[in-house]
Every structure is written in structure tokens, then in C-alpha cells.
Amino acid sequence: MEIPPFPKPPSLEAALALQRQLAQGVVLEGSLEGVRLLAALDASHRRGRPLVAVAVLYHRERGPLFVGKGLVPEESLFPYIPGLLSFREAPAYLEALRALPEAPEALLVDGQGIAHPRGLGIASHLGVHLNLPSVGVAKSLLFGRPAGPLPQAAGSAVPLLAPDGRPLGYAYRSRTGVKPLYVSPGHRVGLEAALAFVRSLPTRYRLPEPLRLAHLEAGRALRALD
């Protein structure tokens, strides 16, 4: 899998300008119905340690196949600034993806897609950078608001709307009674198709299983540094 280098902006202003520019290239059309091989991405960091990212290569019928890992030393990290997470985490994600034995057909990312103040959360940023279909599944709300109350039943979803009323994705209840997830398309996938894809994944706990495995692997990788 050919992975282009990830540019590190020299300033906050340059990062914001690049986000706005790349957001223009986001495509909100496409279906993931035929996707069988995906990479689930999560990262972990603790002060005084490198940032660790993992990519779990996951087959829809066969389950997890391989785990790729990437590290970025703390001194090389882009500053932690809400809304600019991709500049901090993406270099480690790209290293993890390079370690995979074969290229995924799509990305499932722990983070935002277009549900972002400038329309370019980390799932969108990685999708545009790699020209791959991508979906963001976030554990907390960054931008927008649910259109109404979210029922407690498993599989419930309500649209997530921008302040101007534009649809951004969905607040989604993966299991009865658990806290909602926020699903938004990243790149090359439609709004409803992104939700349908996440709903179709096995979900034993709150997170879809590929992302749950990525979350566990990222925690293990960080602890291994000790």
C-alpha cells in the first residue's frame, strides 16, 4: 500500500488553512456494502511516552487478521489542540497502516468524520490523504447536535445536525442503555451508508468489534512501552 508522506504544518494558521483546503475534497457519496477487508484505527498516549497507534486488519467474515503499529515520539507530536487531532495522530496511523501485509478497502477510525467544525475530522483527513473510503466513530460529541432524543434501544439513531441544519452523521446507540456513539462519514461514503456499515459490524459491547479490538491493542502497546 503506497502511503504518501503526511505534511506537518509549521503553524496553527497553516493547519487551519490546510484543513479547509482538504475539506473541499471530501466526497460524501458511496456505499461500503461490498467491503470485506477494513482497517480499524485507534491511538493511545500518556505524558512522557510516545503516541502509539494501531491498525487492526479485520475481515468481515474471518475477524481480525493482523495488527500494525506506529509510534511518534512525544517531542515530535503536533500540539494537542481540539479540532486538530489529525495532525497529532495521523503520522502514527500511517506508520501502522504501512505495517499491514495488505491494503484495506476502507478505514474505520476512532474519531470524527465530517462532524467537525471545518468538516475534516481525522477519519475524513485520513480518507482524503489515502483516497480510501472512511468512517468516523467517535465516543464523544465534538460538533453539531442530535436532532432529538436518542431512544435507549440497541441500533437506535437520530441525525446529527450542524448549527445551520446540515446533516453531519448520526448519534447512534450500539447496545441498549449504553452511551451513544457519533457516526459520521469520512470520505467516499454517504451519510446513510456510513451508519449502515457501522450497524452491520459485530458489536458485543459499546464499540463495533473491529474498533474495540483496536482500542485494546492500542492500550496494550502503550503499556508495553513501560
PDB file of C-alpha atoms in Angstrom:
ATOM      1  CA  MET A   1       0.000   0.000   0.000  1.00  0.00           C
ATOM      2  CA  GLU A   2       1.527   3.282  -1.108  1.00  0.00           C
ATOM      3  CA  ILE A   3       1.184   5.903   1.596  1.00  0.00           C
ATOM      4  CA  PRO A   4       2.167   9.481   0.807  1.00  0.00           C
ATOM      5  CA  PRO A   5       4.057  11.430   3.487  1.00  0.00           C
ATOM      6  CA  PHE A   6       1.937  13.435   5.897  1.00  0.00           C
ATOM      7  CA  PRO A   7       2.717  17.170   5.932  1.00  0.00           C
ATOM      8  CA  LYS A   8       3.375  18.790   9.308  1.00  0.00           C
ATOM      9  CA  PRO A   9       2.075  22.387   9.217  1.00  0.00           C
ATOM     10  CA  PRO A  10       4.544  24.969  10.550  1.00  0.00           C
ATOM     11  CA  SER A  11       1.873  26.888  12.453  1.00  0.00           C
ATOM     12  CA  LEU A  12      -1.687  26.816  13.748  1.00  0.00           C
ATOM     13  CA  GLU A  13      -2.770  29.109  10.914  1.00  0.00           C
ATOM     14  CA  ALA A  14      -1.243  26.778   8.327  1.00  0.00           C
ATOM     15  CA  ALA A  15      -3.002  23.771   9.888  1.00  0.00           C
ATOM     16  CA  LEU A  16      -6.376  25.510   9.788  1.00  0.00           C
ATOM     17  CA  ALA A  17      -5.828  26.568   6.172  1.00  0.00           C
ATOM     18  CA  LEU A  18      -4.863  23.024   5.164  1.00  0.00           C
ATOM     19  CA  GLN A  19      -7.951  21.587   6.880  1.00  0.00           C
ATOM     20  CA  ARG A  20     -10.223  23.983   4.996  1.00  0.00           C
ATOM     21  CA  GLN A  21      -8.485  23.142   1.721  1.00  0.00           C
ATOM     22  CA  LEU A  22      -8.696  19.360   2.185  1.00  0.00           C
ATOM     23  CA  ALA A  23     -12.329  19.555   3.329  1.00  0.00           C
ATOM     24  CA  GLN A  24     -13.176  20.702  -0.201  1.00  0.00           C
ATOM     25  CA  GLY A  25     -12.045  17.293  -1.456  1.00  0.00           C
ATOM     26  CA  VAL A  26     -14.284  15.210   0.810  1.00  0.00           C
ATOM     27  CA  VAL A  27     -16.735  13.057  -1.183  1.00  0.00           C
ATOM     28  CA  LEU A  28     -19.985  12.189   0.593  1.00  0.00           C
ATOM     29  CA  GLU A  29     -21.163   9.509  -1.813  1.00  0.00           C
ATOM     30  CA  GLY A  30     -20.555   5.798  -1.938  1.00  0.00           C
ATOM     31  CA  SER A  31     -21.550   2.511  -0.360  1.00  0.00           C
ATOM     32  CA  LEU A  32     -19.472   0.101   1.728  1.00  0.00           C
ATOM     33  CA  GLU A  33     -21.735  -2.890   1.051  1.00  0.00           C
ATOM     34  CA  GLY A  34     -19.051  -4.866  -0.772  1.00  0.00           C
ATOM     35  CA  VAL A  35     -16.225  -4.065   1.642  1.00  0.00           C
ATOM     36  CA  ARG A  36     -14.801  -7.162   3.320  1.00  0.00           C
ATOM     37  CA  LEU A  37     -11.345  -6.031   4.455  1.00  0.00           C
ATOM     38  CA  LEU A  38     -11.099  -2.937   6.637  1.00  0.00           C
ATOM     39  CA  ALA A  39      -8.557  -1.334   8.935  1.00  0.00           C
ATOM     40  CA  ALA A  40      -9.806  -0.236  12.361  1.00  0.00           C
ATOM     41  CA  LEU A  41      -7.682   2.574  13.825  1.00  0.00           C
ATOM     42  CA  ASP A  42      -7.182   3.742  17.394  1.00  0.00           C
ATOM     43  CA  ALA A  43      -4.399   5.519  19.262  1.00  0.00           C
ATOM     44  CA  SER A  44      -3.229   5.944  22.845  1.00  0.00           C
ATOM     45  CA  HIS A  45      -0.862   8.365  24.557  1.00  0.00           C
ATOM     46  CA  ARG A  46       0.360   9.138  28.042  1.00  0.00           C
ATOM     47  CA  ARG A  47       2.544  12.074  29.021  1.00  0.00           C
ATOM     48  CA  GLY A  48       6.219  11.196  28.833  1.00  0.00           C
ATOM     49  CA  ARG A  49       5.639   8.390  26.301  1.00  0.00           C
ATOM     50  CA  PRO A  50       5.379   8.210  22.505  1.00  0.00           C
ATOM     51  CA  LEU A  51       1.947   8.290  20.931  1.00  0.00           C
ATOM     52  CA  VAL A  52       1.028   4.738  19.869  1.00  0.00           C
ATOM     53  CA  ALA A  53      -1.380   3.977  17.016  1.00  0.00           C
ATOM     54  CA  VAL A  54      -2.642   0.617  15.844  1.00  0.00           C
ATOM     55  CA  ALA A  55      -4.351  -0.586  12.684  1.00  0.00           C
ATOM     56  CA  VAL A  56      -6.279  -3.830  13.068  1.00  0.00           C
ATOM     57  CA  LEU A  57      -6.733  -5.509   9.690  1.00  0.00           C
ATOM     58  CA  TYR A  58     -10.199  -7.018  10.015  1.00  0.00           C
ATOM     59  CA  HIS A  59     -12.081  -9.300   7.633  1.00  0.00           C
ATOM     60  CA  ARG A  60     -15.870  -9.135   7.817  1.00  0.00           C
ATOM     61  CA  GLU A  61     -16.201 -12.953   7.768  1.00  0.00           C
ATOM     62  CA  ARG A  62     -12.908 -14.088   9.283  1.00  0.00           C
ATOM     63  CA  GLY A  63     -12.380 -11.484  12.007  1.00  0.00           C
ATOM     64  CA  PRO A  64      -9.024  -9.888  12.937  1.00  0.00           C
ATOM     65  CA  LEU A  65      -6.061 -10.890  10.748  1.00  0.00           C
ATOM     66  CA  PHE A  66      -3.124  -8.645  11.697  1.00  0.00           C
ATOM     67  CA  VAL A  67      -2.177  -5.695  13.892  1.00  0.00           C
ATOM     68  CA  GLY A  68       0.094  -2.940  12.582  1.00  0.00           C
ATOM     69  CA  LYS A  69       1.627  -0.441  14.998  1.00  0.00           C
ATOM     70  CA  GLY A  70       3.084   3.036  14.692  1.00  0.00           C
ATOM     71  CA  LEU A  71       4.890   5.327  17.134  1.00  0.00           C
ATOM     72  CA  VAL A  72       5.569   9.055  17.184  1.00  0.00           C
ATOM     73  CA  PRO A  73       7.946  10.359  19.903  1.00  0.00           C
ATOM     74  CA  GLU A  74       6.299  12.842  22.235  1.00  0.00           C
ATOM     75  CA  GLU A  75       8.727  15.598  21.291  1.00  0.00           C
ATOM     76  CA  SER A  76       7.674  15.258  17.626  1.00  0.00           C
ATOM     77  CA  LEU A  77       3.927  15.455  18.255  1.00  0.00           C
ATOM     78  CA  PHE A  78       1.825  18.321  16.938  1.00  0.00           C
ATOM     79  CA  PRO A  79       0.388  20.206  19.960  1.00  0.00           C
ATOM     80  CA  TYR A  80      -2.869  18.921  21.420  1.00  0.00           C
ATOM     81  CA  ILE A  81      -5.497  21.340  20.093  1.00  0.00           C
ATOM     82  CA  PRO A  82      -9.188  20.357  19.889  1.00  0.00           C
ATOM     83  CA  GLY A  83     -10.219  20.114  16.248  1.00  0.00           C
ATOM     84  CA  LEU A  84      -6.654  19.496  15.045  1.00  0.00           C
ATOM     85  CA  LEU A  85      -6.271  15.934  16.295  1.00  0.00           C
ATOM     86  CA  SER A  86      -5.406  14.555  12.863  1.00  0.00           C
ATOM     87  CA  PHE A  87      -2.105  16.470  12.738  1.00  0.00           C
ATOM     88  CA  ARG A  88      -1.151  14.863  16.038  1.00  0.00           C
ATOM     89  CA  GLU A  89      -2.250  11.264  15.415  1.00  0.00           C
ATOM     90  CA  ALA A  90      -2.212  10.709  11.653  1.00  0.00           C
ATOM     91  CA  PRO A  91       1.582  10.203  11.284  1.00  0.00           C
ATOM     92  CA  ALA A  92       1.403   7.266  13.723  1.00  0.00           C
ATOM     93  CA  TYR A  93      -1.682   5.876  11.967  1.00  0.00           C
ATOM     94  CA  LEU A  94       0.093   5.982   8.614  1.00  0.00           C
ATOM     95  CA  GLU A  95       3.049   4.099  10.094  1.00  0.00           C
ATOM     96  CA  ALA A  96       0.647   1.468  11.464  1.00  0.00           C
ATOM     97  CA  LEU A  97      -1.022   1.121   8.057  1.00  0.00           C
ATOM     98  CA  ARG A  98       2.368   0.696   6.376  1.00  0.00           C
ATOM     99  CA  ALA A  99       2.971  -2.311   8.628  1.00  0.00           C
ATOM    100  CA  LEU A 100      -0.098  -4.179   7.333  1.00  0.00           C
ATOM    101  CA  PRO A 101       0.550  -7.109   4.966  1.00  0.00           C
ATOM    102  CA  GLU A 102      -2.166  -5.963   2.561  1.00  0.00           C
ATOM    103  CA  ALA A 103      -4.109  -2.796   1.895  1.00  0.00           C
ATOM    104  CA  PRO A 104      -7.575  -2.379   3.439  1.00  0.00           C
ATOM    105  CA  GLU A 105     -10.579  -1.491   1.338  1.00  0.00           C
ATOM    106  CA  ALA A 106     -11.841   1.038   3.911  1.00  0.00           C
ATOM    107  CA  LEU A 107     -10.913   2.709   7.197  1.00  0.00           C
ATOM    108  CA  LEU A 108     -12.907   2.679  10.444  1.00  0.00           C
ATOM    109  CA  VAL A 109     -11.467   5.382  12.675  1.00  0.00           C
ATOM    110  CA  ASP A 110     -11.898   6.198  16.361  1.00  0.00           C
ATOM    111  CA  GLY A 111     -12.736   9.858  15.817  1.00  0.00           C
ATOM    112  CA  GLN A 112     -14.788  12.266  13.757  1.00  0.00           C
ATOM    113  CA  GLY A 113     -15.500  12.274  10.051  1.00  0.00           C
ATOM    114  CA  ILE A 114     -17.277  15.395   8.787  1.00  0.00           C
ATOM    115  CA  ALA A 115     -18.792  16.053  12.243  1.00  0.00           C
ATOM    116  CA  HIS A 116     -16.094  18.656  12.769  1.00  0.00           C
ATOM    117  CA  PRO A 117     -16.065  22.482  12.803  1.00  0.00           C
ATOM    118  CA  ARG A 118     -14.237  22.601   9.449  1.00  0.00           C
ATOM    119  CA  GLY A 119     -15.650  19.361   8.047  1.00  0.00           C
ATOM    120  CA  LEU A 120     -12.379  17.446   8.327  1.00  0.00           C
ATOM    121  CA  GLY A 121     -12.092  15.219  11.357  1.00  0.00           C
ATOM    122  CA  ILE A 122      -9.390  12.568  11.442  1.00  0.00           C
ATOM    123  CA  ALA A 123     -11.471   9.986   9.537  1.00  0.00           C
ATOM    124  CA  SER A 124     -12.024  12.493   6.722  1.00  0.00           C
ATOM    125  CA  HIS A 125      -8.395  13.649   6.782  1.00  0.00           C
ATOM    126  CA  LEU A 126      -7.051  10.097   6.508  1.00  0.00           C
ATOM    127  CA  GLY A 127      -9.632   9.177   3.876  1.00  0.00           C
ATOM    128  CA  VAL A 128      -8.719  12.127   1.644  1.00  0.00           C
ATOM    129  CA  HIS A 129      -4.981  11.658   2.225  1.00  0.00           C
ATOM    130  CA  LEU A 130      -5.132   7.967   1.238  1.00  0.00           C
ATOM    131  CA  ASN A 131      -8.094   8.210  -1.172  1.00  0.00           C
ATOM    132  CA  LEU A 132      -9.865   5.453   0.769  1.00  0.00           C
ATOM    133  CA  PRO A 133     -13.473   5.197   1.948  1.00  0.00           C
ATOM    134  CA  SER A 134     -13.534   6.049   5.641  1.00  0.00           C
ATOM    135  CA  VAL A 135     -15.997   6.286   8.531  1.00  0.00           C
ATOM    136  CA  GLY A 136     -15.549   8.037  11.855  1.00  0.00           C
ATOM    137  CA  VAL A 137     -16.962   6.544  15.067  1.00  0.00           C
ATOM    138  CA  ALA A 138     -16.430   8.916  17.991  1.00  0.00           C
ATOM    139  CA  LYS A 139     -17.108   8.259  21.658  1.00  0.00           C
ATOM    140  CA  SER A 140     -17.872  11.936  22.367  1.00  0.00           C
ATOM    141  CA  LEU A 141     -19.550  14.770  20.526  1.00  0.00           C
ATOM    142  CA  LEU A 142     -17.258  17.415  19.013  1.00  0.00           C
ATOM    143  CA  PHE A 143     -19.538  19.419  16.730  1.00  0.00           C
ATOM    144  CA  GLY A 144     -23.257  19.582  15.989  1.00  0.00           C
ATOM    145  CA  ARG A 145     -26.247  18.345  17.960  1.00  0.00           C
ATOM    146  CA  PRO A 146     -28.645  15.385  17.768  1.00  0.00           C
ATOM    147  CA  ALA A 147     -31.922  16.252  16.069  1.00  0.00           C
ATOM    148  CA  GLY A 148     -33.882  14.814  19.001  1.00  0.00           C
ATOM    149  CA  PRO A 149     -33.766  12.377  21.917  1.00  0.00           C
ATOM    150  CA  LEU A 150     -31.988   9.105  21.198  1.00  0.00           C
ATOM    151  CA  PRO A 151     -34.022   6.032  22.221  1.00  0.00           C
ATOM    152  CA  GLN A 152     -32.385   3.556  24.593  1.00  0.00           C
ATOM    153  CA  ALA A 153     -32.886   0.541  22.315  1.00  0.00           C
ATOM    154  CA  ALA A 154     -29.893  -1.029  20.558  1.00  0.00           C
ATOM    155  CA  GLY A 155     -29.495   0.173  16.976  1.00  0.00           C
ATOM    156  CA  SER A 156     -31.348   3.468  17.537  1.00  0.00           C
ATOM    157  CA  ALA A 157     -30.061   6.505  15.677  1.00  0.00           C
ATOM    158  CA  VAL A 158     -31.016  10.147  15.232  1.00  0.00           C
ATOM    159  CA  PRO A 159     -29.476  12.591  12.753  1.00  0.00           C
ATOM    160  CA  LEU A 160     -26.607  14.763  13.909  1.00  0.00           C
ATOM    161  CA  LEU A 161     -27.019  18.308  12.614  1.00  0.00           C
ATOM    162  CA  ALA A 162     -24.658  21.249  12.193  1.00  0.00           C
ATOM    163  CA  PRO A 163     -25.738  24.631  13.626  1.00  0.00           C
ATOM    164  CA  ASP A 164     -27.000  25.588  10.132  1.00  0.00           C
ATOM    165  CA  GLY A 165     -29.065  22.390   9.874  1.00  0.00           C
ATOM    166  CA  ARG A 166     -26.730  20.440   7.573  1.00  0.00           C
ATOM    167  CA  PRO A 167     -26.643  16.686   8.284  1.00  0.00           C
ATOM    168  CA  LEU A 168     -23.290  15.542   9.683  1.00  0.00           C
ATOM    169  CA  GLY A 169     -23.986  11.940  10.627  1.00  0.00           C
ATOM    170  CA  TYR A 170     -25.824  10.200  13.437  1.00  0.00           C
ATOM    171  CA  ALA A 171     -25.935   9.785  17.176  1.00  0.00           C
ATOM    172  CA  TYR A 172     -26.096   6.007  17.458  1.00  0.00           C
ATOM    173  CA  ARG A 173     -26.910   3.645  20.336  1.00  0.00           C
ATOM    174  CA  SER A 174     -24.986   0.443  19.663  1.00  0.00           C
ATOM    175  CA  ARG A 175     -26.294  -1.501  22.674  1.00  0.00           C
ATOM    176  CA  THR A 176     -29.337  -0.982  24.882  1.00  0.00           C
ATOM    177  CA  GLY A 177     -28.625   1.569  27.589  1.00  0.00           C
ATOM    178  CA  VAL A 178     -25.007   2.371  26.660  1.00  0.00           C
ATOM    179  CA  LYS A 179     -23.768   5.886  25.934  1.00  0.00           C
ATOM    180  CA  PRO A 180     -24.211   6.954  22.302  1.00  0.00           C
ATOM    181  CA  LEU A 181     -21.551   6.884  19.628  1.00  0.00           C
ATOM    182  CA  TYR A 182     -21.282   9.570  16.951  1.00  0.00           C
ATOM    183  CA  VAL A 183     -21.018   8.141  13.446  1.00  0.00           C
ATOM    184  CA  SER A 184     -20.078  10.398  10.555  1.00  0.00           C
ATOM    185  CA  PRO A 185     -18.834   9.702   7.032  1.00  0.00           C
ATOM    186  CA  GLY A 186     -15.175  10.432   6.460  1.00  0.00           C
ATOM    187  CA  HIS A 187     -14.655  10.197   2.701  1.00  0.00           C
ATOM    188  CA  ARG A 188     -16.147   8.357  -0.289  1.00  0.00           C
ATOM    189  CA  VAL A 189     -19.197   7.167   1.651  1.00  0.00           C
ATOM    190  CA  GLY A 190     -22.675   8.599   2.088  1.00  0.00           C
ATOM    191  CA  LEU A 191     -24.303   9.552   5.373  1.00  0.00           C
ATOM    192  CA  GLU A 192     -26.753   6.649   5.495  1.00  0.00           C
ATOM    193  CA  ALA A 193     -24.168   4.224   4.119  1.00  0.00           C
ATOM    194  CA  ALA A 194     -21.761   5.123   6.949  1.00  0.00           C
ATOM    195  CA  LEU A 195     -24.400   4.313   9.565  1.00  0.00           C
ATOM    196  CA  ALA A 196     -25.441   1.118   7.767  1.00  0.00           C
ATOM    197  CA  PHE A 197     -21.821  -0.039   7.702  1.00  0.00           C
ATOM    198  CA  VAL A 198     -21.336   0.530  11.438  1.00  0.00           C
ATOM    199  CA  ARG A 199     -24.663  -1.192  12.197  1.00  0.00           C
ATOM    200  CA  SER A 200     -23.575  -4.207  10.142  1.00  0.00           C
ATOM    201  CA  LEU A 201     -20.435  -4.811  12.216  1.00  0.00           C
ATOM    202  CA  PRO A 202     -20.489  -7.256  15.139  1.00  0.00           C
ATOM    203  CA  THR A 203     -20.947  -5.315  18.387  1.00  0.00           C
ATOM    204  CA  ARG A 204     -20.615  -7.231  21.657  1.00  0.00           C
ATOM    205  CA  TYR A 205     -20.038  -4.129  23.765  1.00  0.00           C
ATOM    206  CA  ARG A 206     -20.368  -0.398  23.093  1.00  0.00           C
ATOM    207  CA  LEU A 207     -17.835  -0.181  20.249  1.00  0.00           C
ATOM    208  CA  PRO A 208     -18.106  -2.112  16.993  1.00  0.00           C
ATOM    209  CA  GLU A 209     -15.851  -5.135  17.389  1.00  0.00           C
ATOM    210  CA  PRO A 210     -13.070  -4.007  14.989  1.00  0.00           C
ATOM    211  CA  LEU A 211     -12.719  -0.715  16.859  1.00  0.00           C
ATOM    212  CA  ARG A 212     -12.944  -2.413  20.242  1.00  0.00           C
ATOM    213  CA  LEU A 213     -10.032  -4.649  19.251  1.00  0.00           C
ATOM    214  CA  ALA A 214      -8.061  -1.626  18.023  1.00  0.00           C
ATOM    215  CA  HIS A 215      -8.738   0.156  21.325  1.00  0.00           C
ATOM    216  CA  LEU A 216      -7.496  -2.848  23.325  1.00  0.00           C
ATOM    217  CA  GLU A 217      -4.400  -3.247  21.150  1.00  0.00           C
ATOM    218  CA  ALA A 218      -3.530   0.448  21.472  1.00  0.00           C
ATOM    219  CA  GLY A 219      -3.740   0.179  25.260  1.00  0.00           C
ATOM    220  CA  ARG A 220      -1.557  -2.931  25.272  1.00  0.00           C
ATOM    221  CA  ALA A 221       1.017  -1.279  23.004  1.00  0.00           C
ATOM    222  CA  LEU A 222       1.213   1.766  25.258  1.00  0.00           C
ATOM    223  CA  ARG A 223       1.618  -0.359  28.387  1.00  0.00           C
ATOM    224  CA  ALA A 224       4.358  -2.369  26.669  1.00  0.00           C
ATOM    225  CA  LEU A 225       6.467   0.814  26.466  1.00  0.00           C
ATOM    226  CA  ASP A 226       6.744   0.734  30.273  1.00  0.00           C
TER     227      ASP A 226
END
